[in-house]
Coordinates of C-alpha atoms in Angstrom, one line a residue:
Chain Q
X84 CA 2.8 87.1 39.6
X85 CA 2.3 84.6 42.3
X86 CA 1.8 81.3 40.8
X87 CA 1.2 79.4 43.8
X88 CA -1.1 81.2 45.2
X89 CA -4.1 78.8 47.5
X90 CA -7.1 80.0 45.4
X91 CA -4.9 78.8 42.6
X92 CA -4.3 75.1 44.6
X93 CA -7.4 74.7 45.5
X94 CA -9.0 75.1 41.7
X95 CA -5.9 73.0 40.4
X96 CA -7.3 70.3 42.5
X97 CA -10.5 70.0 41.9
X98 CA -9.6 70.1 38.5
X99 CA -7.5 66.9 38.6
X100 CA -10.6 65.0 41.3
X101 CA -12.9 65.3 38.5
X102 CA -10.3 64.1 35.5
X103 CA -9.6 61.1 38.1
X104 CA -13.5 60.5 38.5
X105 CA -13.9 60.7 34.9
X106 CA -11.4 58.7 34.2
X107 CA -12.5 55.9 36.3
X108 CA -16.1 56.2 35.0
X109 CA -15.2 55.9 31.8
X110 CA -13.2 52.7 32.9
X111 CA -15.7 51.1 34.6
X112 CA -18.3 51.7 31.5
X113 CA -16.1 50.2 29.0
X114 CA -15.0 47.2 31.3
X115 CA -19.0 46.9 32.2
X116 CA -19.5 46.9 28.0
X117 CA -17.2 44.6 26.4
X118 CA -18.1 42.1 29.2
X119 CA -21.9 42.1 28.9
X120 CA -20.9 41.4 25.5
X121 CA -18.6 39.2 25.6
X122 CA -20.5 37.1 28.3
X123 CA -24.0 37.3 26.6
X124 CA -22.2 36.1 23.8
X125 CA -21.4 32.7 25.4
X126 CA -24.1 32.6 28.0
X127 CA -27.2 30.3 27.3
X128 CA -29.7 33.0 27.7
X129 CA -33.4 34.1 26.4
X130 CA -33.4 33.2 22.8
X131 CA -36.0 36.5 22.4
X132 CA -33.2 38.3 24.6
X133 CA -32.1 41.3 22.3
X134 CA -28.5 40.1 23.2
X135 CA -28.5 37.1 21.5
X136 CA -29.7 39.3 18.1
X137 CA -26.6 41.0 18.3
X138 CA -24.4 37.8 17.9
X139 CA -23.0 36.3 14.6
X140 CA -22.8 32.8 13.6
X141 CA -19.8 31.2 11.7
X142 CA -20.9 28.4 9.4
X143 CA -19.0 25.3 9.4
X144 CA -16.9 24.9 6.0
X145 CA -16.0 21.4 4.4
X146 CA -13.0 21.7 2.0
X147 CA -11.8 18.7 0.3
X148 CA -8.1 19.9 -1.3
X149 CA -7.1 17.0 -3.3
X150 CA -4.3 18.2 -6.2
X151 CA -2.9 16.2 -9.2
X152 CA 1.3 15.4 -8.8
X153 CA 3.9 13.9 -11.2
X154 CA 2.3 11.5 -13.6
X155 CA 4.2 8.9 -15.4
X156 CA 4.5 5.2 -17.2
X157 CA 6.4 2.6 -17.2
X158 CA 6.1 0.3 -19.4
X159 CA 7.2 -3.9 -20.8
X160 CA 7.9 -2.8 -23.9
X161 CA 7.2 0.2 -26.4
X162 CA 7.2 3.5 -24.4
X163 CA 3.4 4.7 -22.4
X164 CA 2.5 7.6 -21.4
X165 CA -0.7 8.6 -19.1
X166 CA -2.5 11.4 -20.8
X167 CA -4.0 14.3 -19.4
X168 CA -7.6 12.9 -19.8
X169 CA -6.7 9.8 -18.2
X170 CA -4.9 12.0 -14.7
X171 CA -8.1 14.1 -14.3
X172 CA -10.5 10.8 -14.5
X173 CA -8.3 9.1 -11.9
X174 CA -8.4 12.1 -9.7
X175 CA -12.1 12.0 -10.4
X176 CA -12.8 9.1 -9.0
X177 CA -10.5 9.4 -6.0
X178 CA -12.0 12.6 -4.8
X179 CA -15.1 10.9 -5.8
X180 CA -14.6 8.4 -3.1
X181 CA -12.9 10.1 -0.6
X182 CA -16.3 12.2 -0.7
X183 CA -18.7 9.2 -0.4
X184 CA -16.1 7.3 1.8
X185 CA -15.0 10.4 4.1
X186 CA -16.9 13.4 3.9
X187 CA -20.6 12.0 4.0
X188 CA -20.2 9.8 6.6
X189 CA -18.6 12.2 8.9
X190 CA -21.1 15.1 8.3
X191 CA -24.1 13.2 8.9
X192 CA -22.7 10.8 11.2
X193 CA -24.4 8.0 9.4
X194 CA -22.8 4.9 7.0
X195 CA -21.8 6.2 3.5
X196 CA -24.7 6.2 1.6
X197 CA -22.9 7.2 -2.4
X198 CA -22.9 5.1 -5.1
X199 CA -19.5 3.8 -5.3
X200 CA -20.4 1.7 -8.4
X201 CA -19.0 4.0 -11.0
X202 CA -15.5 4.0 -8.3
X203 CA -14.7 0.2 -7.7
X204 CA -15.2 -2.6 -10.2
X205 CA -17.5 -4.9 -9.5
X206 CA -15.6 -7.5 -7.5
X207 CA -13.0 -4.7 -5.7
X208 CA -16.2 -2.8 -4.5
X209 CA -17.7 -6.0 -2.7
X210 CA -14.7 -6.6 -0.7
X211 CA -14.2 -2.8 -0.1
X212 CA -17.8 -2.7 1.1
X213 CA -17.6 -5.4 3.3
X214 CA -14.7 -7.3 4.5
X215 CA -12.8 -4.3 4.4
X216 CA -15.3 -1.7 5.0
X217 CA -14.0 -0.2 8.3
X218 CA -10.9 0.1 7.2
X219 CA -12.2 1.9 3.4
X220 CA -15.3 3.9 4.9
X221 CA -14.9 6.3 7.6
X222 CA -18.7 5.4 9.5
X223 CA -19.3 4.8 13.2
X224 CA -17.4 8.1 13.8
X225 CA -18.7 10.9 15.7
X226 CA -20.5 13.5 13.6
X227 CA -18.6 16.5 12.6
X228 CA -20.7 19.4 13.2
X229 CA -17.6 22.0 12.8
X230 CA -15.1 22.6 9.9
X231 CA -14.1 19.4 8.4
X232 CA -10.7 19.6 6.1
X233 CA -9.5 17.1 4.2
X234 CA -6.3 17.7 2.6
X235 CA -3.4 15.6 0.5
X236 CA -0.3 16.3 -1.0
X237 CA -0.5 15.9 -4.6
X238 CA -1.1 12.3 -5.8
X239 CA 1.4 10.6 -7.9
X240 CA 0.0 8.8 -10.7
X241 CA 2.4 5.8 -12.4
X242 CA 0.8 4.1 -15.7
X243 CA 2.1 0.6 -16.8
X244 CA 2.0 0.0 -20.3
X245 CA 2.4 -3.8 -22.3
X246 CA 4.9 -4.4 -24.4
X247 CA 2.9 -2.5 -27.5
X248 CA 2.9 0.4 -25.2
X249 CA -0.6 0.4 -24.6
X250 CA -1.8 1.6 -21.2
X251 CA -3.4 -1.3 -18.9
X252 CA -3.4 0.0 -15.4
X253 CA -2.2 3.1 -13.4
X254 CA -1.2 3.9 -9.9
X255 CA -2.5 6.1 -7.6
X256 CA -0.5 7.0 -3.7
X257 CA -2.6 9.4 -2.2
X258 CA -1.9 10.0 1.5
X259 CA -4.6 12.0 3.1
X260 CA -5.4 13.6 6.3
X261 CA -8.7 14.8 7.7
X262 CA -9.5 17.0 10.6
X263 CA -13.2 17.5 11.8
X264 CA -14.6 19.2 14.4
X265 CA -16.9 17.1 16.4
X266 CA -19.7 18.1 19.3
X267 CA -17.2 15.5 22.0
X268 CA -15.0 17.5 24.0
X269 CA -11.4 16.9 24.0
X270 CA -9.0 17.1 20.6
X271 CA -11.0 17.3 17.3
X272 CA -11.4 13.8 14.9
X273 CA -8.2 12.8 13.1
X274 CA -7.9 10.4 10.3
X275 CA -5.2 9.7 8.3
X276 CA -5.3 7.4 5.3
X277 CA -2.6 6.4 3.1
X278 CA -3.2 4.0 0.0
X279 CA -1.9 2.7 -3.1
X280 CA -4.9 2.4 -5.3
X281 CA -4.6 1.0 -8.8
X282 CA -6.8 1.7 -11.7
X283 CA -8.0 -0.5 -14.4
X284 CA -10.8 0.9 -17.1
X285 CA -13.7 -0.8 -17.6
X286 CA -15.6 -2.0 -21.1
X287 CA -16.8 1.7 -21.1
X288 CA -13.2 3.6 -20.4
X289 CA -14.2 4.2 -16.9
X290 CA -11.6 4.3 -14.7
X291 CA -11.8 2.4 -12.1
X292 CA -10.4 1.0 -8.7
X293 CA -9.1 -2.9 -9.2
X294 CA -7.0 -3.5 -6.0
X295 CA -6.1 -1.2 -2.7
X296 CA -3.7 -1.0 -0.5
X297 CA -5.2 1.2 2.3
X298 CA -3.6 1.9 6.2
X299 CA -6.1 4.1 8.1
X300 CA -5.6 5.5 11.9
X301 CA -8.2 7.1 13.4
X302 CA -7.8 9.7 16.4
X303 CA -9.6 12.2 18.9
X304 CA -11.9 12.6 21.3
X305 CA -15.2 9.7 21.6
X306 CA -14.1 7.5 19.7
X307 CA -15.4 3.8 20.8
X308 CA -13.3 1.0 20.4
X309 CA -14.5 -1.3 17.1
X310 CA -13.9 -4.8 16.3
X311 CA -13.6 -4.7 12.2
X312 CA -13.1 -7.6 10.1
X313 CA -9.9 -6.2 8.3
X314 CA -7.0 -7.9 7.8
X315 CA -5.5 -5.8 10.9
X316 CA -7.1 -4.0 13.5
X317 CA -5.8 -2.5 16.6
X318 CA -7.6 0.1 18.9
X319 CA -6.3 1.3 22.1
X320 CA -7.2 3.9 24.4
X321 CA -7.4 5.3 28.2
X322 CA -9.4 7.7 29.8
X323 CA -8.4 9.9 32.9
X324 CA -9.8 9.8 35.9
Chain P
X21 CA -31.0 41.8 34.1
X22 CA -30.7 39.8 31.2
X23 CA -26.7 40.9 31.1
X24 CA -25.9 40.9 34.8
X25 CA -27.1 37.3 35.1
X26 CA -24.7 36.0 32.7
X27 CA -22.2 38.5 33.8
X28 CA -22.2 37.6 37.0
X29 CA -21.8 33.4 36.4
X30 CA -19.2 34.2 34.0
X31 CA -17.0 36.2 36.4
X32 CA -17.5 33.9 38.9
X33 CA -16.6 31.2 36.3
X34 CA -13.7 32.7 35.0
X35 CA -12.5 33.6 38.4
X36 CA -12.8 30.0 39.7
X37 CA -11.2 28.6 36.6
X38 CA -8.3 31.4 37.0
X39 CA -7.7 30.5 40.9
X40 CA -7.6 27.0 40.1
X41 CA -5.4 27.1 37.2
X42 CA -3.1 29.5 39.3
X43 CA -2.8 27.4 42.4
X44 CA -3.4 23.8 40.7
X45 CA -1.0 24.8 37.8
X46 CA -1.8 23.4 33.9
X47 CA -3.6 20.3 34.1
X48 CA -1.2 17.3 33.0
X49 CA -2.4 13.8 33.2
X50 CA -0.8 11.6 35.0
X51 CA 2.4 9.6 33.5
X52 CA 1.2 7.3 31.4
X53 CA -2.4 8.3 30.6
X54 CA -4.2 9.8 28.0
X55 CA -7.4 12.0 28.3
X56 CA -9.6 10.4 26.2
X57 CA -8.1 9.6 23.4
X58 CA -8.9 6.4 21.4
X59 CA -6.5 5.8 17.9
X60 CA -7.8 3.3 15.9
X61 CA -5.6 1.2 13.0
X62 CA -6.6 -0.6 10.1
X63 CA -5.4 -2.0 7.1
X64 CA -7.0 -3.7 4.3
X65 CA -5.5 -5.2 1.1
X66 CA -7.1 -6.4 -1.8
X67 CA -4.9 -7.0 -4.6
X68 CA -7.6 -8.1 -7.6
X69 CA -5.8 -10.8 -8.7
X70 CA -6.8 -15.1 -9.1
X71 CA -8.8 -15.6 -5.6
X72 CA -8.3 -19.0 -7.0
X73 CA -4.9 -21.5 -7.0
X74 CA -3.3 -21.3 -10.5
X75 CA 0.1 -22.9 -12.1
X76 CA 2.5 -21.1 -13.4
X77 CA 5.9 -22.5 -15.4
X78 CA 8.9 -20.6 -15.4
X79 CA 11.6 -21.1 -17.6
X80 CA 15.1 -20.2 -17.9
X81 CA 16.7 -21.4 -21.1
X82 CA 20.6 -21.2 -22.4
X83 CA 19.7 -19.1 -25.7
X84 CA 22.3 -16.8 -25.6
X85 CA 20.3 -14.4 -27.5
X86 CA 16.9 -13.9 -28.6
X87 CA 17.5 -14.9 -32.2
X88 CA 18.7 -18.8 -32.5
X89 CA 21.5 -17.5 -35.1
X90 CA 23.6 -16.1 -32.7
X91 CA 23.9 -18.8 -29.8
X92 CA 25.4 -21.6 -31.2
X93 CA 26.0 -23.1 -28.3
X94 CA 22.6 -23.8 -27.3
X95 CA 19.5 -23.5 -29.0
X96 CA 17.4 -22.5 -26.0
X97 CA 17.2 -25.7 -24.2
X98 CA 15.5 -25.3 -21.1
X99 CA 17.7 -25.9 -18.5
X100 CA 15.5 -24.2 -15.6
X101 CA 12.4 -26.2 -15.6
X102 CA 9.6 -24.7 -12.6
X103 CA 6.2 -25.5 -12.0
X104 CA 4.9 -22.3 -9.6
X105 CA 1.6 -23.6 -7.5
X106 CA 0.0 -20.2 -6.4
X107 CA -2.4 -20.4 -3.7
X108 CA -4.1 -16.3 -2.7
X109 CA -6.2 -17.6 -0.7
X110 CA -4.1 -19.0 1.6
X111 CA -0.9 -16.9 0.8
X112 CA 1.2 -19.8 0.0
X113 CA 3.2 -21.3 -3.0
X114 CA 5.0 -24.3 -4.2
X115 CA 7.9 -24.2 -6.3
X116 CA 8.1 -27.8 -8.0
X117 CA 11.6 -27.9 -10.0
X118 CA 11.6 -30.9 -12.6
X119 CA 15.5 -31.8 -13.5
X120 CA 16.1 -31.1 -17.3
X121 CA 17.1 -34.9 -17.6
X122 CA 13.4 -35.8 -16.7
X123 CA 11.5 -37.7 -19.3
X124 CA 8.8 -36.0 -20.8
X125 CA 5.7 -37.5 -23.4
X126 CA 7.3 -39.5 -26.4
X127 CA 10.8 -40.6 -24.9
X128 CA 12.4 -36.4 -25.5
X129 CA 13.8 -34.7 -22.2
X130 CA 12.0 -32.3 -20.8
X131 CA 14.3 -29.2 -21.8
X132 CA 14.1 -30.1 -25.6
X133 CA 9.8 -29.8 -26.2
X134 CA 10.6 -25.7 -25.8
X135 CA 12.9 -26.0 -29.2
X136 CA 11.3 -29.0 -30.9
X137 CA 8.4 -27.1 -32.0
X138 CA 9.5 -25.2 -35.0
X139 CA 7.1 -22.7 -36.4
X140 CA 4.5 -23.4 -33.0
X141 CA 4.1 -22.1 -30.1
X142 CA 7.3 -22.8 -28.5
X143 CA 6.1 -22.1 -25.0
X144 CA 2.4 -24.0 -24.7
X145 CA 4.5 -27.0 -26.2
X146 CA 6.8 -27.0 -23.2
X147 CA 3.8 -26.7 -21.2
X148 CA 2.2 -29.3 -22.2
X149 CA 4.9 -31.4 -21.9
X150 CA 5.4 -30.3 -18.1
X151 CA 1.8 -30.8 -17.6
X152 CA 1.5 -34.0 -18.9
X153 CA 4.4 -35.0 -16.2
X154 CA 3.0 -32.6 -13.2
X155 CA -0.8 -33.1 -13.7
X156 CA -1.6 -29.9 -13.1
X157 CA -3.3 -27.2 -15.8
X158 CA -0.4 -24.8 -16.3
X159 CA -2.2 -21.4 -17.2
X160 CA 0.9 -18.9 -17.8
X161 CA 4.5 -19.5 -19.1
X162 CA 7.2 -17.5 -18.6
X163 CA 10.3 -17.4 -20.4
X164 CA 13.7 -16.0 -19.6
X165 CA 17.6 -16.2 -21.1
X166 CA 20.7 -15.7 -20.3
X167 CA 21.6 -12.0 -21.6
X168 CA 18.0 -11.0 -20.3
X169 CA 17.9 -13.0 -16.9
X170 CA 21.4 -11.0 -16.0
X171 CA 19.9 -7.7 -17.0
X172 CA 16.8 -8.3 -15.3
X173 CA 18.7 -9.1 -12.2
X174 CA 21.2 -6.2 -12.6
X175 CA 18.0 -3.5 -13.2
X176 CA 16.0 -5.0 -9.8
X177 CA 19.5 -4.2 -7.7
X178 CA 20.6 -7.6 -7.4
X179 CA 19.7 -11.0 -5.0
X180 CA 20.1 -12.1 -1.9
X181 CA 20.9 -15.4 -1.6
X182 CA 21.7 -17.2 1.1
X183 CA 24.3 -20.1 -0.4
X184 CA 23.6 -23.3 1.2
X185 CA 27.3 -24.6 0.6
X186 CA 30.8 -23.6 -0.8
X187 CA 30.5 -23.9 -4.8
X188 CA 33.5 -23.8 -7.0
X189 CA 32.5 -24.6 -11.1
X190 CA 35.0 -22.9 -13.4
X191 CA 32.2 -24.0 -16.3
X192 CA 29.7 -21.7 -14.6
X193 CA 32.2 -19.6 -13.1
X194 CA 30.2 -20.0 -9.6
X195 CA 32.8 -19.5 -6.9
X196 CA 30.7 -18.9 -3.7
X197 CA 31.3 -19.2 -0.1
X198 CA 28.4 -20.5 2.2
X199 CA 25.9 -17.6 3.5
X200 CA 24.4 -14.8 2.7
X201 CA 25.5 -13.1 -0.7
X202 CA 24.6 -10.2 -2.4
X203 CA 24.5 -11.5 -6.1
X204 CA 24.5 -9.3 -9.4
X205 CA 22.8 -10.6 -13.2
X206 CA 26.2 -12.3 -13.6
X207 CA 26.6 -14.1 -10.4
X208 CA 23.1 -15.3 -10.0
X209 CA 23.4 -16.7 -13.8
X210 CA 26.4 -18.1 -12.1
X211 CA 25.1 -19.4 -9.4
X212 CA 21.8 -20.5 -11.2
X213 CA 23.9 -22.6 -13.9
X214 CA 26.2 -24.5 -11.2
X215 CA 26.1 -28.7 -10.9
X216 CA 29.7 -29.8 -10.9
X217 CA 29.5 -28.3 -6.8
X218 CA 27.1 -31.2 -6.5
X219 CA 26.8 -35.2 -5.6
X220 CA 23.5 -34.8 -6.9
X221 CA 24.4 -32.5 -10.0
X222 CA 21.5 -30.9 -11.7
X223 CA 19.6 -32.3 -8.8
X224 CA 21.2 -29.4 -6.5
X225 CA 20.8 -26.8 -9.3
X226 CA 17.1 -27.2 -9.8
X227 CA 16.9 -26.9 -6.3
X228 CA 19.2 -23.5 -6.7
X229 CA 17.3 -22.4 -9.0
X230 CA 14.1 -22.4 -7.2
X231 CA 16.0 -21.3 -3.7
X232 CA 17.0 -18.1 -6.4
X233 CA 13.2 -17.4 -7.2
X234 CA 12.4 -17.1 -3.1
X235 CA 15.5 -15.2 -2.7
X236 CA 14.5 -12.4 -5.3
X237 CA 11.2 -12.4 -3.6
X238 CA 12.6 -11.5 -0.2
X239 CA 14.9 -9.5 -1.4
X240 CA 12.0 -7.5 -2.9
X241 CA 10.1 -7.9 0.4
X242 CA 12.5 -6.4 1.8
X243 CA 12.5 -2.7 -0.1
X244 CA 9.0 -2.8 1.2
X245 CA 7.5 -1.9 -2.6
X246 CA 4.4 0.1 -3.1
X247 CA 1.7 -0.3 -6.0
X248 CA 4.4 2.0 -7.6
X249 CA 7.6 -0.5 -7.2
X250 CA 5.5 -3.2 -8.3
X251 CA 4.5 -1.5 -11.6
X252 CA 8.2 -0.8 -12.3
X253 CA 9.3 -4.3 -11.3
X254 CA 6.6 -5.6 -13.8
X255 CA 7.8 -3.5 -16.5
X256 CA 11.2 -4.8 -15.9
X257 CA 10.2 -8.4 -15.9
X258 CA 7.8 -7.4 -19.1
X259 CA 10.9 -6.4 -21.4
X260 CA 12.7 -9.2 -20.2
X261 CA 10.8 -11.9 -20.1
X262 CA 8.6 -13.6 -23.0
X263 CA 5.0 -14.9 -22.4
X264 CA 2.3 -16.8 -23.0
X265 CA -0.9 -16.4 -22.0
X266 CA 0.2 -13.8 -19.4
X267 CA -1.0 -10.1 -20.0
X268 CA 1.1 -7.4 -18.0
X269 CA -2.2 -6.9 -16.2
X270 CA -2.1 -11.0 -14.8
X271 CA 1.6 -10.1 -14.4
X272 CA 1.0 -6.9 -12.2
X273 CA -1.5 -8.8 -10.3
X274 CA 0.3 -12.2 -9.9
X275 CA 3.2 -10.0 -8.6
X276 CA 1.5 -8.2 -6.0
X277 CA 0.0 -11.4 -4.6
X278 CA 3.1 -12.8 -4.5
X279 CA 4.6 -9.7 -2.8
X280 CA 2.3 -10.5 0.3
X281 CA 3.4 -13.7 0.8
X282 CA 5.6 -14.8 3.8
X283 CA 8.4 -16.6 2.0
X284 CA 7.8 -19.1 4.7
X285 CA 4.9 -20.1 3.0
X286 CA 6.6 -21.2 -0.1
X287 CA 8.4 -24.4 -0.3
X288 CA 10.7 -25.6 -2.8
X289 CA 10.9 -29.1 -3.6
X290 CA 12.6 -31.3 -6.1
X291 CA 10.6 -33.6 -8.3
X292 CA 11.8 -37.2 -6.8
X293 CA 13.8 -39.0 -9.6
X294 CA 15.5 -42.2 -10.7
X295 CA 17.0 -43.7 -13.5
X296 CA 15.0 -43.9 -16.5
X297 CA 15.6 -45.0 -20.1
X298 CA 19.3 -43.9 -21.7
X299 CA 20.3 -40.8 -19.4
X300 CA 16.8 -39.9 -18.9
X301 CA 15.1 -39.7 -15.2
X302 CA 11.5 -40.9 -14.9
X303 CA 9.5 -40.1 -11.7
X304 CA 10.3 -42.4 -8.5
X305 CA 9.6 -42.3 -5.3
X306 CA 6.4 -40.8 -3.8
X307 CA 6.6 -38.3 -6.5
X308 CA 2.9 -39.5 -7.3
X309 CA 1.9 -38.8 -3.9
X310 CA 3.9 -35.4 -3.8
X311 CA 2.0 -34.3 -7.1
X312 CA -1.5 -35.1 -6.0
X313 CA -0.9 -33.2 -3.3
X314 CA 0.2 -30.2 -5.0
X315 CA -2.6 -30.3 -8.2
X316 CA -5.0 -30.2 -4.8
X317 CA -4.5 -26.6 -4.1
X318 CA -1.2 -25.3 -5.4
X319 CA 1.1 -26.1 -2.4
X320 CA 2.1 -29.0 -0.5
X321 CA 1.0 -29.9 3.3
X322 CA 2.3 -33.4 3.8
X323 CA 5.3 -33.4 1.3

């Protein structure tokens, strides 16, 4: 048996040409595929183009994670506590206004439009709504038209109670922090807002807002520099050249 | 045709970008700059208390218990006699101390309308006696004694004081070097109680005593207290302090005013004195003009 015989050498290679071809074909087609797809995909084509069928959309999600934390009372006399009922309304109302204040604005890139009424007593909601709106509403923003999260570590809750123990007022520190994906390129919209918030109810029981303490920074791409009427304002910023 | 178009731009894209990024390296903007980034700060506070001045009097008495029985050495004569002008609007206070020795409506010193009241209102008739001296409507009282001033004191952490001079008073038992001093419940009742240090005798200590009052407030200032603090600090003053006409609620409010305040703002000033009937003191000087410019607003510009 003569293995290395030229009949044999010469079918050996032509053998191994047309694995190569194939080979490279196959290459070439694959290449060829996944980037027509991935550049239709991107590209700003036909709209009746049967490319832009085949691609998926990925709707923008809104989540608002705000969380109840330790709850207690203090009190000037006979011991207070802050009952279950009383946490859940506070936490209520603040995702209530962090909703009207933060979320609405944002997504429709217009001024809050909610009814903070049921929020704010009656004298703490005229001062948030206008002296102090710029720092309490997030408006004058750029829109989000992406995912918008707004998340919090769990707010603390402290109730004061008078000397009968009865409870008059309770705390809230939330500290939140929003990130929304806006159409202005460069780093998404930032906000952070930390507050001390304290709650009073109303003739009714409602719980409600009587006196902030609010610190907001704002961050990210397109934002214009504002002149607010708040007790403190600063806005900086450069742009590269 | 529809994918070779895009295909084509893309790759040419793509490379473009690639051969930049490769030769140019990672864009990094210059030292010092930003790419369009703008931060924007705010704060607002809004504290729902009085937008209008009000008068408070604070009292410190030598009860040395709340029941009369056991402090036989004083009945609760108040010895600490303030008159608190709060202005929110303008962020500023007046402390107005009035000398025990001061005479009050009737011929009595001023410390004895608090204990000459028996079965009344022990407070409101102190307070009207101070108002009928001060001229001003004095809306909320506030009481303190000795055991519950030092355990106040001890359960905030203490005072800072910054002692104007040296004080040496074996009756008090205030021996204090000139500066700043941390002071516990028992030192700041020390230091509080002190006149024999003094030319000017209880002249000096009402002016301690109100000095004391700024000092806890900057000392508080200084721990930077949330909504939070100020509820505890409330509660603490609640248990210790009696009232009148002063809900927790006025209390929680009228402390975070107060909180905001630059102690800058607040002035302390004695109620000018002279000799009066017996050992009593009877307003002198421009005291008149010092109080009509205090009932104006709650705090003094030209005095």
């Amino acid at each position: 048996m003569d293995d290395g015989s030229p009949l044999r050498t010469r079918a050996h290679d032509r053998r191994a040409r047309r694995r190569r071809l194939s080979r490279s074909v196959s290459a070439v087609v694959v290449i060829a595929v996944f980037a027509a797809i991935a550049l239709a995909s991107c590209s700003g084509g036909d709209e009746s183009s049967d490319t832009k069928k085949a691609t998926t959309t990925t709707k923008a999600e809104t989540k608002v994670d705000i969380t109840l934390g330790p709850v207690s009372a203090d009190s000037a006399g006979l011991p207070a506590t802050v009952s279950a009922d009383q946490s859940q309304r506070v936490l209520d109302a603040i995702t209530t206004y962090v909703k009207g204040a933060l979320v609405q604005p944002l997504l429709s890139g217009k001024p809050a439009t909610a009814d903070f009424g049921g929020v704010f007593d009656p004298t703490t909601l005229a001062s948030a709504t206008t002296t102090d709106r710029a720092v309490v509403l997030d408006e004058g923003l750029p829109k989000v038209t992406g995912n918008l999260t707004v998340t919090a570590p769990p707010v603390w809750l402290l109730g004061l109670g008078d000397k009968s123990g009865n409870l008059v007022l309770i705390t809230a520190s939330i500290s939140l922090d929003a990130t929304g994906e806006t159409k202005v390129k460069g780093d998404p919209l930032h906000i952070e807002r930390r507050a001390d918030l304290v709650f009073q109810p109303d003739a009714s029981g409602t719980w409600k807002i009587t006196s902030y303490d609010m610190v907001v920074s704002r961050a990210g791409s397109g934002l214009t520099p504002t002149t607010t009427t708040t007790a403190s304002s600063t806005t900086t910023g450069a742009k590269k050249k | 045709m529809l994918v070779v178009g895009p295909l084509l731009c893309g790759l040419v894209l793509a490379g473009a970008i690639t051969v930049g990024w490769v030769v140019l390296g990672e864009p990094v903007p210059a030292h010092g700059a930003v790419w369009f980034q703008v931060t924007k700060l705010g704060t607002a506070r809004n504290n729902g208390g009085p937008q209008q001045p009000f008068f408070v009097l604070a009292l410190g008495t030598g009860a040395r218990s709340d029941d009369p029985a056991q402090s036989p050495d004083d009945p609760g004569l108040a010895d600490a006699v303030h008159v608190i002008g709060i202005n929110p609007g303008l962020k500023a206070a007046t402390i107005v101390d009035i000398p025990r020795d001061t005479e009050g409506p009737g011929g009595a010193k001023i410390n004895s309308y608090i204990v000459n009241n028996p079965g009344g209102n022990d407070l409101r008739a102190e307070a009207d006696a101070v108002q009928s001296i001060v001229g001003v409507p004095i809306s909320w009282v506030i009481r303190l004694n000795f055991p519950h001033f030092q355990q106040m004191v001890d359960e905030i952490g203490g005072i800072d004081v910054n002692i104007p001079q040296q004080m040496d008073d074996d009756f008090s038992g205030a021996h204090f070097a000139p500066g700043l001093t941390h002071l516990n419940g028992e030192q700041a009742l020390q230091f509080s109680r002190d006149r024999h240090s003094f030319s000017n005798g209880d002249l000096a200590r009402s002016h301690n005593q109100g000095l004391l009052i700024i000092s806890a407030l900057q000392t508080l200032q200084a721990k930077h207290p949330s909504a939070g603090d100020t509820v505890r600090l409330i509660a603490t003053l609640g248990r210790h302090a009696k009232l009148d006409n002063v809900s927790i609620w006025d209390l929680f409010h009228m402390g975070s005013q107060t909180l905001s305040f630059d102690a800058a703002n607040i002035k302390n000033v004695v109620l000018p004195v002279g000799d009066g009937p017996g050992s009593n003191l009877v307003k002198s000087g421009d005291a008149a003009g010092l109080l009509a410019d205090f009932a104006d607003d709650g705090v003094l510009q030209t005095h």
